JSON list of C-alpha atoms in Angstrom, two decimals:
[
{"chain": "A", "resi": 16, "resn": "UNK", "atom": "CA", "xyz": [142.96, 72.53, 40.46]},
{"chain": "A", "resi": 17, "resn": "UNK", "atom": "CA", "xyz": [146.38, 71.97, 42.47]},
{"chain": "A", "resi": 18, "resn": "UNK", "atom": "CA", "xyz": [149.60, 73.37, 41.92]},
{"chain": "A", "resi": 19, "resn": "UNK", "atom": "CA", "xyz": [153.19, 72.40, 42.76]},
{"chain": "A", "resi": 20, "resn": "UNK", "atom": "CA", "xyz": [156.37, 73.51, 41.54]},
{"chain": "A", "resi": 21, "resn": "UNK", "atom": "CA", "xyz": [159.40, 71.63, 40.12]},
{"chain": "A", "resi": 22, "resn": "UNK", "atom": "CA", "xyz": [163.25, 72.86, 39.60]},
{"chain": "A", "resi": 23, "resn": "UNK", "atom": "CA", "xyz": [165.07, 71.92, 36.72]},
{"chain": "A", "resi": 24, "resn": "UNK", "atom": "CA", "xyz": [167.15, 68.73, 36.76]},
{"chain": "A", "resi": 25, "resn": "UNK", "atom": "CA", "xyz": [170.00, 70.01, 33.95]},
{"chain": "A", "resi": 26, "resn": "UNK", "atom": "CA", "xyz": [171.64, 72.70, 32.94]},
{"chain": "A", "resi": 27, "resn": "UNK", "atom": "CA", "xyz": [173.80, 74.32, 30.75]},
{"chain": "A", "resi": 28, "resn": "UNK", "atom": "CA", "xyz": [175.31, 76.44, 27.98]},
{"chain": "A", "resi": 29, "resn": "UNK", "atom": "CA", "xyz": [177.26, 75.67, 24.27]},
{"chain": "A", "resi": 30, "resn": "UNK", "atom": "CA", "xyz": [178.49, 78.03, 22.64]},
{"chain": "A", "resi": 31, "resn": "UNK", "atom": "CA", "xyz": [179.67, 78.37, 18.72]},
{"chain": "A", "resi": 32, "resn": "UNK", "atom": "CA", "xyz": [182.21, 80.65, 18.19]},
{"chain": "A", "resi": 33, "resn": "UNK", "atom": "CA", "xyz": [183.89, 80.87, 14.72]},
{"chain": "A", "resi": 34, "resn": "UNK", "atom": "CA", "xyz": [187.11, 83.74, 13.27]},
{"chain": "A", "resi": 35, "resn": "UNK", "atom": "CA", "xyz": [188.17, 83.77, 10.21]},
{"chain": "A", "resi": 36, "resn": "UNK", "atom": "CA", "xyz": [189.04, 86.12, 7.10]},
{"chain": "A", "resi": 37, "resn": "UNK", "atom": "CA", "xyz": [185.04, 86.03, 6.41]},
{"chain": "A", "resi": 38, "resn": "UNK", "atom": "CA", "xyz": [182.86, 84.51, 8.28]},
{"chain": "A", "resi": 39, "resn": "UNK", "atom": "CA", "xyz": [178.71, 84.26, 7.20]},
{"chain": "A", "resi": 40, "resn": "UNK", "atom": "CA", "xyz": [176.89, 84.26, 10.80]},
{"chain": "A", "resi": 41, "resn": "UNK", "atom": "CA", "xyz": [173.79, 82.40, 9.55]},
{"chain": "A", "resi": 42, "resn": "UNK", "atom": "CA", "xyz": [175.72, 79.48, 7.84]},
{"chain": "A", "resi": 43, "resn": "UNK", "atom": "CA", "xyz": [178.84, 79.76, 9.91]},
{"chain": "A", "resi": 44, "resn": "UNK", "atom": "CA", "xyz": [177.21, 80.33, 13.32]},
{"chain": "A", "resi": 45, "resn": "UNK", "atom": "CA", "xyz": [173.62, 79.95, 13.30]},
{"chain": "A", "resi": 46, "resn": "UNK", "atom": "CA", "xyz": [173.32, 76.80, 11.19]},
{"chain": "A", "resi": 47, "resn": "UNK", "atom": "CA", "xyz": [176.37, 75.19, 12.60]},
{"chain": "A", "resi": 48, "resn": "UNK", "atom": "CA", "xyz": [176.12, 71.77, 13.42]},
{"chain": "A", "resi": 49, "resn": "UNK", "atom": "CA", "xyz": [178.39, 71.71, 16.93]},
{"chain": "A", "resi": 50, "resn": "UNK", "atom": "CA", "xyz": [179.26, 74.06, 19.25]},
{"chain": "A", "resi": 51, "resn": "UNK", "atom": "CA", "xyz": [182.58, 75.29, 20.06]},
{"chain": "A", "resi": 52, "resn": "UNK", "atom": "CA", "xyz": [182.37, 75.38, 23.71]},
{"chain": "A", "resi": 53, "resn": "UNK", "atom": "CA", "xyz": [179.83, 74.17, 26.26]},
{"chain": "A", "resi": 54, "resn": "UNK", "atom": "CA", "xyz": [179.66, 74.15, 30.10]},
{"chain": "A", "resi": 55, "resn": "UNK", "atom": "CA", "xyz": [177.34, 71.70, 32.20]},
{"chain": "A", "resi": 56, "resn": "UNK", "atom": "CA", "xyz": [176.08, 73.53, 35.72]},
{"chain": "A", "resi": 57, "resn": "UNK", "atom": "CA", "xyz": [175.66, 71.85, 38.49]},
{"chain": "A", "resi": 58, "resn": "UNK", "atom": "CA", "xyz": [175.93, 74.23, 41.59]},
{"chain": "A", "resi": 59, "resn": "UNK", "atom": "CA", "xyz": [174.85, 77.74, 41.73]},
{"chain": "A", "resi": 60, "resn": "UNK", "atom": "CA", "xyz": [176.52, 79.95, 39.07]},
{"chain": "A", "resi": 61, "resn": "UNK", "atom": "CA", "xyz": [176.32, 83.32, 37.56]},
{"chain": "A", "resi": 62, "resn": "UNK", "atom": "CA", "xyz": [176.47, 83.09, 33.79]},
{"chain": "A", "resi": 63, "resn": "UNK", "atom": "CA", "xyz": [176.38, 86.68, 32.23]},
{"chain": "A", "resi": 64, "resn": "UNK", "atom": "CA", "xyz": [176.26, 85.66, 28.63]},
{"chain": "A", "resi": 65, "resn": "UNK", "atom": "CA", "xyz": [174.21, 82.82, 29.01]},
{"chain": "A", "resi": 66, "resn": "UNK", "atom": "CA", "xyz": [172.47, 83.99, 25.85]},
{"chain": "A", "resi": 67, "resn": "UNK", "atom": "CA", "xyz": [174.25, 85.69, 23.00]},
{"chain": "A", "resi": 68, "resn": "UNK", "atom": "CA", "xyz": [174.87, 87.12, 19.92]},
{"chain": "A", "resi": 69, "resn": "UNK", "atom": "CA", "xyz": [178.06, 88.65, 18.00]},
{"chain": "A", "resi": 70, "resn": "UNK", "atom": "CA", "xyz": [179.25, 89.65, 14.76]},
{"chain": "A", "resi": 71, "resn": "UNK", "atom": "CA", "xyz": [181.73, 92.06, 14.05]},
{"chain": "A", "resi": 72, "resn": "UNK", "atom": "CA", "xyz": [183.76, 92.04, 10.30]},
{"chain": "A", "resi": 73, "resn": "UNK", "atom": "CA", "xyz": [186.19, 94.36, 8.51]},
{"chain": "A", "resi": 74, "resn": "UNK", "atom": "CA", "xyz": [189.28, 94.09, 6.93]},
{"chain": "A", "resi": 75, "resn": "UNK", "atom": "CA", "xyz": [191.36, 92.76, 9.51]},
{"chain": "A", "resi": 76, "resn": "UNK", "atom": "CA", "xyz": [188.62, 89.58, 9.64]},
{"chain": "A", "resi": 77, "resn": "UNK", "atom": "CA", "xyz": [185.27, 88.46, 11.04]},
{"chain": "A", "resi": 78, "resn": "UNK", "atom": "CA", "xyz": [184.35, 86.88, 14.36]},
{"chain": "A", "resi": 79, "resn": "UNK", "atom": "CA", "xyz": [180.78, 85.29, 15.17]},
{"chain": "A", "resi": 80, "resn": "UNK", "atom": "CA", "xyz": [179.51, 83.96, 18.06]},
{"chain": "A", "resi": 81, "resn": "UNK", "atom": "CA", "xyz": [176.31, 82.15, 19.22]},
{"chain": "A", "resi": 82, "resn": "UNK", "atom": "CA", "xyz": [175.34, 81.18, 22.93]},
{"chain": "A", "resi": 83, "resn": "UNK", "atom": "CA", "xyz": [172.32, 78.87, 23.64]},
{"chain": "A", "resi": 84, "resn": "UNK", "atom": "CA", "xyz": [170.92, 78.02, 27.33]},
{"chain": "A", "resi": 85, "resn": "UNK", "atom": "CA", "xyz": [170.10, 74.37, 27.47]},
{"chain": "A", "resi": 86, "resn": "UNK", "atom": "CA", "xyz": [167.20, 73.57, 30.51]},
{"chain": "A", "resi": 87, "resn": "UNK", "atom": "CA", "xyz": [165.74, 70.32, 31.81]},
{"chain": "A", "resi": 88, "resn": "UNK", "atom": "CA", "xyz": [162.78, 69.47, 34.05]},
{"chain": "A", "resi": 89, "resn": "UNK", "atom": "CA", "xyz": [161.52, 66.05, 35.16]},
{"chain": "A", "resi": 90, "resn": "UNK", "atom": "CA", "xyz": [157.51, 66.70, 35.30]},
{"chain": "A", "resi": 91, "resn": "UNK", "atom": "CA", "xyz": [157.11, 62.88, 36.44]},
{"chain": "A", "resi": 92, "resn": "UNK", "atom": "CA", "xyz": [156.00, 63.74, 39.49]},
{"chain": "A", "resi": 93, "resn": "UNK", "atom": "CA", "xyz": [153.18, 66.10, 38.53]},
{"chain": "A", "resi": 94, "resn": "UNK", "atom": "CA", "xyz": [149.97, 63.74, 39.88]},
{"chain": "A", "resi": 95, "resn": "UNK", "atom": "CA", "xyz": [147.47, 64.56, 37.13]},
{"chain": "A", "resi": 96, "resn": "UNK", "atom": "CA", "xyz": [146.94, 66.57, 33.81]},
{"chain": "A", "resi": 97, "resn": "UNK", "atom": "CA", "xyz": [148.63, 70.02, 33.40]},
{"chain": "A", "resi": 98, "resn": "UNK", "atom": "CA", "xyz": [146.57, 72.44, 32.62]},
{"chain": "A", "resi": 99, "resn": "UNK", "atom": "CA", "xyz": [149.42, 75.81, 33.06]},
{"chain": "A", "resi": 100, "resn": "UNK", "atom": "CA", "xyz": [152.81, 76.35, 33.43]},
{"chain": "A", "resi": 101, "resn": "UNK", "atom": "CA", "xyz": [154.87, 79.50, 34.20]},
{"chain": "A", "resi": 102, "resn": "UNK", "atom": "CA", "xyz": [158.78, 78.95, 33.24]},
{"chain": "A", "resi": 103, "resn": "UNK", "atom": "CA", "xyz": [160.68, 81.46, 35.80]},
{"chain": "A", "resi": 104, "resn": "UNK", "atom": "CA", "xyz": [164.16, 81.93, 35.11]},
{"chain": "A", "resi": 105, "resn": "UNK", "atom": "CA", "xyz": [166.12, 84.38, 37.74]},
{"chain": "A", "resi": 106, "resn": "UNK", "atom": "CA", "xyz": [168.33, 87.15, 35.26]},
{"chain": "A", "resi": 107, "resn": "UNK", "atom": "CA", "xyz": [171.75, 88.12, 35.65]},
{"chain": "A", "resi": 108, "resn": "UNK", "atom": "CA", "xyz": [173.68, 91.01, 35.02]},
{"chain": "A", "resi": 109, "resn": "UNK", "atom": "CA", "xyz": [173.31, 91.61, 30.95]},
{"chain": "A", "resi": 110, "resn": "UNK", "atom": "CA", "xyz": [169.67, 92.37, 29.50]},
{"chain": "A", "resi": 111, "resn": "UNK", "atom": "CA", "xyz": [170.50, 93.11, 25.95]},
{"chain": "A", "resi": 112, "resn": "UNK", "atom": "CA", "xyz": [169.14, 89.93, 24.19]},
{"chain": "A", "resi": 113, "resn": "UNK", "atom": "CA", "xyz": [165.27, 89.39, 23.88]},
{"chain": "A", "resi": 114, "resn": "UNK", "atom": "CA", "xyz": [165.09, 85.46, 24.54]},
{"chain": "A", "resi": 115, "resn": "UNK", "atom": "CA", "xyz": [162.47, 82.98, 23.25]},
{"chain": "A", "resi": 116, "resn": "UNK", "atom": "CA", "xyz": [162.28, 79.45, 24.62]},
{"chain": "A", "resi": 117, "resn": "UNK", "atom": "CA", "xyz": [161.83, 76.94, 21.77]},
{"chain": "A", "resi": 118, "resn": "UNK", "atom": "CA", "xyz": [161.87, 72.87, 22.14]},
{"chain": "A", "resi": 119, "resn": "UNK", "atom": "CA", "xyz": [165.02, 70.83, 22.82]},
{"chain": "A", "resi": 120, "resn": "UNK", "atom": "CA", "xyz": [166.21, 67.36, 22.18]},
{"chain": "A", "resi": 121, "resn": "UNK", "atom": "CA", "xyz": [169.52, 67.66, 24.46]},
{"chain": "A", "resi": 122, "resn": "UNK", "atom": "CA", "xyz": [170.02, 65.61, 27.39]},
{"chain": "A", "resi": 123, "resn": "UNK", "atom": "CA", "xyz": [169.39, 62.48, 25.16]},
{"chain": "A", "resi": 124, "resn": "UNK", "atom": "CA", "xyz": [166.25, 63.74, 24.21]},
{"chain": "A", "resi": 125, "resn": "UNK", "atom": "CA", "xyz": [164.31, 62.36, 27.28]},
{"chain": "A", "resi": 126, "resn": "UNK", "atom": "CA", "xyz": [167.08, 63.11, 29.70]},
{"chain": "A", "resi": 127, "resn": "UNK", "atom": "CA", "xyz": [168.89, 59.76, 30.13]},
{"chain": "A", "resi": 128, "resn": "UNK", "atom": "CA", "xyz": [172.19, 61.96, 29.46]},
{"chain": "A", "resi": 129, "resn": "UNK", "atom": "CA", "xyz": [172.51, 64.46, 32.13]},
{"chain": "A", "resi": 130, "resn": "UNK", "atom": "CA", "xyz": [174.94, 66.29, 30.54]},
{"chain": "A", "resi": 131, "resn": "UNK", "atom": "CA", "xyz": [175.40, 68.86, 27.16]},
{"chain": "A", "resi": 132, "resn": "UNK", "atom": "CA", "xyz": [177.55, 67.69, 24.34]},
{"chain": "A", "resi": 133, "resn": "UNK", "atom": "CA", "xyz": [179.00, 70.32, 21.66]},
{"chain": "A", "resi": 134, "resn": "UNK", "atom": "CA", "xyz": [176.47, 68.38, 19.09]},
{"chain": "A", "resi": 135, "resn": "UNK", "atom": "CA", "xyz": [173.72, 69.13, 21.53]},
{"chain": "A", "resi": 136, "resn": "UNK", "atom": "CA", "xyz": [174.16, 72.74, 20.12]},
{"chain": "A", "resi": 137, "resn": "UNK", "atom": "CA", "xyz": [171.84, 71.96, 16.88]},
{"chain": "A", "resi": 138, "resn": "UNK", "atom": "CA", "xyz": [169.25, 70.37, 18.25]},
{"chain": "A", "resi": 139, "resn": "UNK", "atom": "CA", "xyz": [166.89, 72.23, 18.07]},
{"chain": "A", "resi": 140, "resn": "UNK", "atom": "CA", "xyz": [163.58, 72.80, 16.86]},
{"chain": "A", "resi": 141, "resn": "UNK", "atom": "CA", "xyz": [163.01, 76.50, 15.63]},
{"chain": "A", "resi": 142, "resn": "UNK", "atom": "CA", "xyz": [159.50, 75.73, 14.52]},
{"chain": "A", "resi": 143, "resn": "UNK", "atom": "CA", "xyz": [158.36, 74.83, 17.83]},
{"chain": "A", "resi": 144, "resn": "UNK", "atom": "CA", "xyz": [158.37, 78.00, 19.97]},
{"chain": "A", "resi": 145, "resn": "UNK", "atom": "CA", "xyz": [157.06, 77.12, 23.81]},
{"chain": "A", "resi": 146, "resn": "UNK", "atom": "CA", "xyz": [156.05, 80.90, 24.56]},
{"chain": "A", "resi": 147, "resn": "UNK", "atom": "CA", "xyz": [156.50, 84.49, 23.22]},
{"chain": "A", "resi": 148, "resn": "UNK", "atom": "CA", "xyz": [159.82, 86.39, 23.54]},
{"chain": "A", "resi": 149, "resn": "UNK", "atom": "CA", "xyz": [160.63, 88.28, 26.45]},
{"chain": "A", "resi": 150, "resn": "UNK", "atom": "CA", "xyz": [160.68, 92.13, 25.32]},
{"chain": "A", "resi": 151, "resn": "UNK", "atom": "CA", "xyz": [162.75, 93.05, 28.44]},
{"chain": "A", "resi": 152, "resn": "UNK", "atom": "CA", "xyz": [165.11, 90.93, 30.26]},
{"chain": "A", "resi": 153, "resn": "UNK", "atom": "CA", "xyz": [165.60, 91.38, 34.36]},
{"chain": "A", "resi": 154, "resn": "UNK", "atom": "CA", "xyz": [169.01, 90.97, 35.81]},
{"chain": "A", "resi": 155, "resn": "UNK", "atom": "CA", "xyz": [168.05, 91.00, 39.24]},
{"chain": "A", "resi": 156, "resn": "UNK", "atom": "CA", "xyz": [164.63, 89.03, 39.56]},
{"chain": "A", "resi": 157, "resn": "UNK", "atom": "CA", "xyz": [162.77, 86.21, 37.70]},
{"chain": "A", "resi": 158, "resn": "UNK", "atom": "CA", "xyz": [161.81, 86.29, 33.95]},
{"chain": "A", "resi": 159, "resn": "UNK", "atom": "CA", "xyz": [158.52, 84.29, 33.26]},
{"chain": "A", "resi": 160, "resn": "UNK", "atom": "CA", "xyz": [157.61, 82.75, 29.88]},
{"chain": "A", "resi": 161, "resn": "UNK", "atom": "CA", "xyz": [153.42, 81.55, 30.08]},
{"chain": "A", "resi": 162, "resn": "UNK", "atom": "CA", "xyz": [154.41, 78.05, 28.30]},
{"chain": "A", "resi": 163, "resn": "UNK", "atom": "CA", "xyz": [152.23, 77.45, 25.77]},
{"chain": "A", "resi": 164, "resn": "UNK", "atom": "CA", "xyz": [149.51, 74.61, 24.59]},
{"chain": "A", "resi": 165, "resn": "UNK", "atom": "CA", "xyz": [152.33, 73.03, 22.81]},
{"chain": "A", "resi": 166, "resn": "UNK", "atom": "CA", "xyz": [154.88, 73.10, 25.45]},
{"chain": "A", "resi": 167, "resn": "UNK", "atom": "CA", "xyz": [151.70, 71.48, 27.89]},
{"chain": "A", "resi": 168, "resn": "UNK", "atom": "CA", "xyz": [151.53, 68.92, 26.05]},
{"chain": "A", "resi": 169, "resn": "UNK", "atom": "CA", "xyz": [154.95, 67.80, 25.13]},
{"chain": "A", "resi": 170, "resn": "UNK", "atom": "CA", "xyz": [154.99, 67.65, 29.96]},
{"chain": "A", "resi": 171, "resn": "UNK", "atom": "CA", "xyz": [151.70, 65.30, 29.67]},
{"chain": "A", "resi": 172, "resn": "UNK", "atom": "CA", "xyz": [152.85, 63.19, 27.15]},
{"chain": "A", "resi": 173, "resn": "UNK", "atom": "CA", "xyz": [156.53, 62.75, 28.03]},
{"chain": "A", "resi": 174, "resn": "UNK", "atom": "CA", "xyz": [157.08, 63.33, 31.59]},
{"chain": "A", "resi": 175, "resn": "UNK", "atom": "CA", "xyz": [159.52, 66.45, 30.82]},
{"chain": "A", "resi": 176, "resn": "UNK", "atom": "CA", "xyz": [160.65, 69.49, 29.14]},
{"chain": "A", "resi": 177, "resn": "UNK", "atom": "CA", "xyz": [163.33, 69.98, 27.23]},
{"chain": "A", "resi": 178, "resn": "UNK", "atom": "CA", "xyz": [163.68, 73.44, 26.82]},
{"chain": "A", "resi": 179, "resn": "UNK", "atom": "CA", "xyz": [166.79, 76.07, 25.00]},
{"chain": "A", "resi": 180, "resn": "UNK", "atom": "CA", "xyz": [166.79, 79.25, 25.97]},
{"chain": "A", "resi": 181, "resn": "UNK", "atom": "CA", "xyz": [167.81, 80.97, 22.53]},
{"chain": "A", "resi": 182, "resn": "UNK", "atom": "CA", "xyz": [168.41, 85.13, 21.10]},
{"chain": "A", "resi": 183, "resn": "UNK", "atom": "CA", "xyz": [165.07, 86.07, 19.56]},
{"chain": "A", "resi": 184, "resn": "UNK", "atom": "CA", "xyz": [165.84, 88.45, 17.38]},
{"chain": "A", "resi": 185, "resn": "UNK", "atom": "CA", "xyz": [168.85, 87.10, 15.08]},
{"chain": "A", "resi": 186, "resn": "UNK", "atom": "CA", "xyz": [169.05, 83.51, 16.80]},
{"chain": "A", "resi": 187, "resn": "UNK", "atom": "CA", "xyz": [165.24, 82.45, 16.44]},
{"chain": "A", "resi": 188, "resn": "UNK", "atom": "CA", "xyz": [163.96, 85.14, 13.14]},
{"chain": "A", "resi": 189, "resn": "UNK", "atom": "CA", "xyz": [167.19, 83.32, 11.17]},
{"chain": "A", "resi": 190, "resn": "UNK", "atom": "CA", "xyz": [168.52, 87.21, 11.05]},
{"chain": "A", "resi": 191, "resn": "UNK", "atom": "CA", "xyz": [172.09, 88.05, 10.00]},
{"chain": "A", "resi": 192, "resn": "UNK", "atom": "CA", "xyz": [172.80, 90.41, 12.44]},
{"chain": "A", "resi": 193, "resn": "UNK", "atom": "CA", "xyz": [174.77, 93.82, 11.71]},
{"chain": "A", "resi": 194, "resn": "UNK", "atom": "CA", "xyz": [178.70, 93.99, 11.96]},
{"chain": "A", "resi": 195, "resn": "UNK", "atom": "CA", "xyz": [179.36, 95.36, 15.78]},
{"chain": "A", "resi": 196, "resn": "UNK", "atom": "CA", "xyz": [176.17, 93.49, 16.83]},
{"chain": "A", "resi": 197, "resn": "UNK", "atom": "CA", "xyz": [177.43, 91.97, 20.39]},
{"chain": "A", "resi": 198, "resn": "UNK", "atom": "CA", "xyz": [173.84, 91.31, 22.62]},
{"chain": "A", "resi": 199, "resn": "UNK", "atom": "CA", "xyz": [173.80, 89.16, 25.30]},
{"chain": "A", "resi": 200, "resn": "UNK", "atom": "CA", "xyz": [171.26, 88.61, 28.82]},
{"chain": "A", "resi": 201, "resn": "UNK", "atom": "CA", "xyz": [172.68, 86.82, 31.75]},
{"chain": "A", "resi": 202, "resn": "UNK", "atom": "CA", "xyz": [171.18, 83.94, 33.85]},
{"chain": "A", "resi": 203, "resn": "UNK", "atom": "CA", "xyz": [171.45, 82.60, 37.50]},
{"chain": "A", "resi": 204, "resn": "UNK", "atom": "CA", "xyz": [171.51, 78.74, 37.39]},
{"chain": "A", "resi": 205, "resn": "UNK", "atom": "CA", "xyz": [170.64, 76.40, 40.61]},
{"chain": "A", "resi": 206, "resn": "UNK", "atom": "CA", "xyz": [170.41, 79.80, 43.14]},
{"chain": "A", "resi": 207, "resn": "UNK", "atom": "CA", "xyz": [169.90, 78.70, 46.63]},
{"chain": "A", "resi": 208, "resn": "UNK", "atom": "CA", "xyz": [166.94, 81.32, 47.63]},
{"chain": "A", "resi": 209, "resn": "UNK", "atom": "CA", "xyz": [165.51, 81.65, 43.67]},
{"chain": "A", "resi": 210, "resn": "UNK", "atom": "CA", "xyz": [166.23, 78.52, 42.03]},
{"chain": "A", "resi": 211, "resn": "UNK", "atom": "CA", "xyz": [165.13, 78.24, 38.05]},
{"chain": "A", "resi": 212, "resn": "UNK", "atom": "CA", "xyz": [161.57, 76.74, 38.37]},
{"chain": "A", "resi": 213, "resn": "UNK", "atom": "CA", "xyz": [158.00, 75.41, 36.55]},
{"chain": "A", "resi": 214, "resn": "UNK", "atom": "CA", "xyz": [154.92, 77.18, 38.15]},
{"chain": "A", "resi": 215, "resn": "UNK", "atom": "CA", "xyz": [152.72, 74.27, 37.25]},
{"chain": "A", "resi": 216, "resn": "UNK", "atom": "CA", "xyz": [149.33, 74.14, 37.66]},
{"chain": "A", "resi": 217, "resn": "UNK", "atom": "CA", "xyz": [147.29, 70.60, 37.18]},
{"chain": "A", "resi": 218, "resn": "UNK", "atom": "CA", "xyz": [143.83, 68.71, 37.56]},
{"chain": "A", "resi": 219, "resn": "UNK", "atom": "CA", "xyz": [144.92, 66.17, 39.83]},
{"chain": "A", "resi": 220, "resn": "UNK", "atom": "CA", "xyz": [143.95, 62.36, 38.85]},
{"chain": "A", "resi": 221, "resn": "UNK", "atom": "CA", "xyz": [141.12, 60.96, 41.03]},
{"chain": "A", "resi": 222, "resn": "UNK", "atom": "CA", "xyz": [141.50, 58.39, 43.05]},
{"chain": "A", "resi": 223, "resn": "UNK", "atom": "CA", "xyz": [139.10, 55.63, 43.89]},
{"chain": "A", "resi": 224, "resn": "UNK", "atom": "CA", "xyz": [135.84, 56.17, 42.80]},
{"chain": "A", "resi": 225, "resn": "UNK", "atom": "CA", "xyz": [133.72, 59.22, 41.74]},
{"chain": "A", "resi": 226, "resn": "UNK", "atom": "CA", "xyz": [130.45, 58.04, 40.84]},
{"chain": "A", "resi": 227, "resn": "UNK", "atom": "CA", "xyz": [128.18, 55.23, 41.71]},
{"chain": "A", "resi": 228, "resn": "UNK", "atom": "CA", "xyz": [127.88, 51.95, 41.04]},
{"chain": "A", "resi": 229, "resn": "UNK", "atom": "CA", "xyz": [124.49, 49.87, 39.88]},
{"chain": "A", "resi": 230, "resn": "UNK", "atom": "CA", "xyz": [123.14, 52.30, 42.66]},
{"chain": "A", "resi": 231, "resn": "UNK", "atom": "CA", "xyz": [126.46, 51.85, 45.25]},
{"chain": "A", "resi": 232, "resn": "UNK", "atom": "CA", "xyz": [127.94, 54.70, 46.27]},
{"chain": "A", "resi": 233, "resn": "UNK", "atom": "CA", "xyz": [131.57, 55.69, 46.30]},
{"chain": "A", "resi": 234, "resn": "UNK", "atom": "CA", "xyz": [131.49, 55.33, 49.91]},
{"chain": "A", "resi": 235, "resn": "UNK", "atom": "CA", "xyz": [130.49, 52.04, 49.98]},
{"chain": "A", "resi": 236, "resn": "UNK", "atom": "CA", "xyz": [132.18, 50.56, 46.84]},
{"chain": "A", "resi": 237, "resn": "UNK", "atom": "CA", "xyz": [135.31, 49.42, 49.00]},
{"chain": "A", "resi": 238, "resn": "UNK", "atom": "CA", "xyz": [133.06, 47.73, 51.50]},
{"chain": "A", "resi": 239, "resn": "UNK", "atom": "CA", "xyz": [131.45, 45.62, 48.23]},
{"chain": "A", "resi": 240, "resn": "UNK", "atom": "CA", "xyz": [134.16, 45.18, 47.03]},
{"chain": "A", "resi": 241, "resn": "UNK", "atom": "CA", "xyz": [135.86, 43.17, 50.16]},
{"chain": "A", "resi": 242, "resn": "UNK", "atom": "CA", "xyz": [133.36, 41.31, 51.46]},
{"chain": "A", "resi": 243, "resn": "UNK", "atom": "CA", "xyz": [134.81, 37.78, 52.14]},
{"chain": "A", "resi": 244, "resn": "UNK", "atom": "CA", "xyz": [134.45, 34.84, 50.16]},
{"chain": "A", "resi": 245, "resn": "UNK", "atom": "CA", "xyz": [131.87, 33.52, 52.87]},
{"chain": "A", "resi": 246, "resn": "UNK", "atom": "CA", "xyz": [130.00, 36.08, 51.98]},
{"chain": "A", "resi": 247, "resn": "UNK", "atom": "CA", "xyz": [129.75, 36.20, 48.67]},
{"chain": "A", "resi": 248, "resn": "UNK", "atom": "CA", "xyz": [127.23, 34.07, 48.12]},
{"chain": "A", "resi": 249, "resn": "UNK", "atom": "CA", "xyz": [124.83, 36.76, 50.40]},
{"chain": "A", "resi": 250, "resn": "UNK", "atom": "CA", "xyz": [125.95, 39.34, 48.09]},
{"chain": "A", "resi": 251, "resn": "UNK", "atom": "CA", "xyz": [124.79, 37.40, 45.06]},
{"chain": "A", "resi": 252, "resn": "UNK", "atom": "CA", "xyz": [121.43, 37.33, 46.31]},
{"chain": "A", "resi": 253, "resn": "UNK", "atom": "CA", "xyz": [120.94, 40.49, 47.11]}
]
């Protein structure tokens, strides 16, 4: 087994935000289609309601909002089969939200687009969670989510993860949430000294040969295998 560890490529954050006279957060918010608002990181930033949820209604009118944490990782360069993978994301000032990370076609899908657009804020895959839900939420060191078999394979088949960081408990369990709900947890993106990372563990590929050959060993397989043309005739006979 080897290990190595690889910082995200992308990153960023759409929200949906909707007022009005009435407003239904599951159809209105949740199920939206685009987001309201997005920002794309690229330097180190401190993003305190980088996952969210809000509802508040009464007779003056209704406000909902949804925030969604959009990550991106280029596993290319992993040199065999992954066989674990810890996703450690450094918190940031709010803890209220319990976050789940689920599967992700932003960024293009495979990442050709490096950048979030507000339609990037549906997709989405609820059904395919990539590990459990935090039940506590640091703001001062790393949160680690044990990816799961499904999120393994998704890095050896395509090279990648494409990962939202998404509210468990009304966001991902399709929950109206109670008026005066207002949850959030906060997240440090591209930090110099604790940088958003895959733990990845992997069986590197072998190289050259493992086993022998008609009786040649793997020693002395490259020495067969480059004997000159004058020579070949020798080895023939053998």
């Amino acid at each position: 087994m080897a290990t190595t560890t690889i910082e995200n490529d992308y990153g960023g954050r759409i929200i949906r935000s909707v007022s009005a006279a009435t407003v239904n957060w599951l159809t209105d918010v949740r199920n939206a289609t685009t987001g309201s608002s997005l920002n794309n990181y690229t330097s180190n930033t401190s993003v305190g309601e980088a996952i969210r949820v809000q509802y508040t209604a009464s007779r003056a009118g209704s406000s909902g909002a949804c925030n969604r944490f959009f990550l991106f990782f280029d596993t290319s360069s992993v040199a065999g089969t992954i066989t674990a993978c810890d996703l450690k994301v450094l918190g940031y000032l709010n803890s209220g939200a319990n976050v789940i990370p689920v599967e992700s076609t932003a960024y293009g899908g495979n990442g050709s687009s490096s950048s979030l657009f507000l339609s990037d804020y549906n997709n989405l895959d609820f059904a395919t969670p990539f590990a459990s839900a935090s039940t506590s939420w640091s703001t001062t060191g790393y949160n680690t989510f044990s990816l799961n078999a499904t999120a393994i394979s998704k890095m050896n088949t395509n090279s990648y993860l494409n990962v939202v960081l998404i509210d468990d408990e009304y966001d991902y369990q399709n929950s109206s949430p109670a008026t005066g709900t207002n949850y959030s947890s906060g997240i440090e993106i591209f930090d110099t000294t604790n940088p958003i990372v895959l733990d990845i563990t992997y069986t590197p590929t072998p190289t050259g040969y493992a086993n022998t050959v008609n009786g040649v060993t793997s020693a002395n397989i490259d020495k067969v295998l480059t004997v000159s043309s004058s020579n070949i005739d020798k080895v023939i006979g053998v």
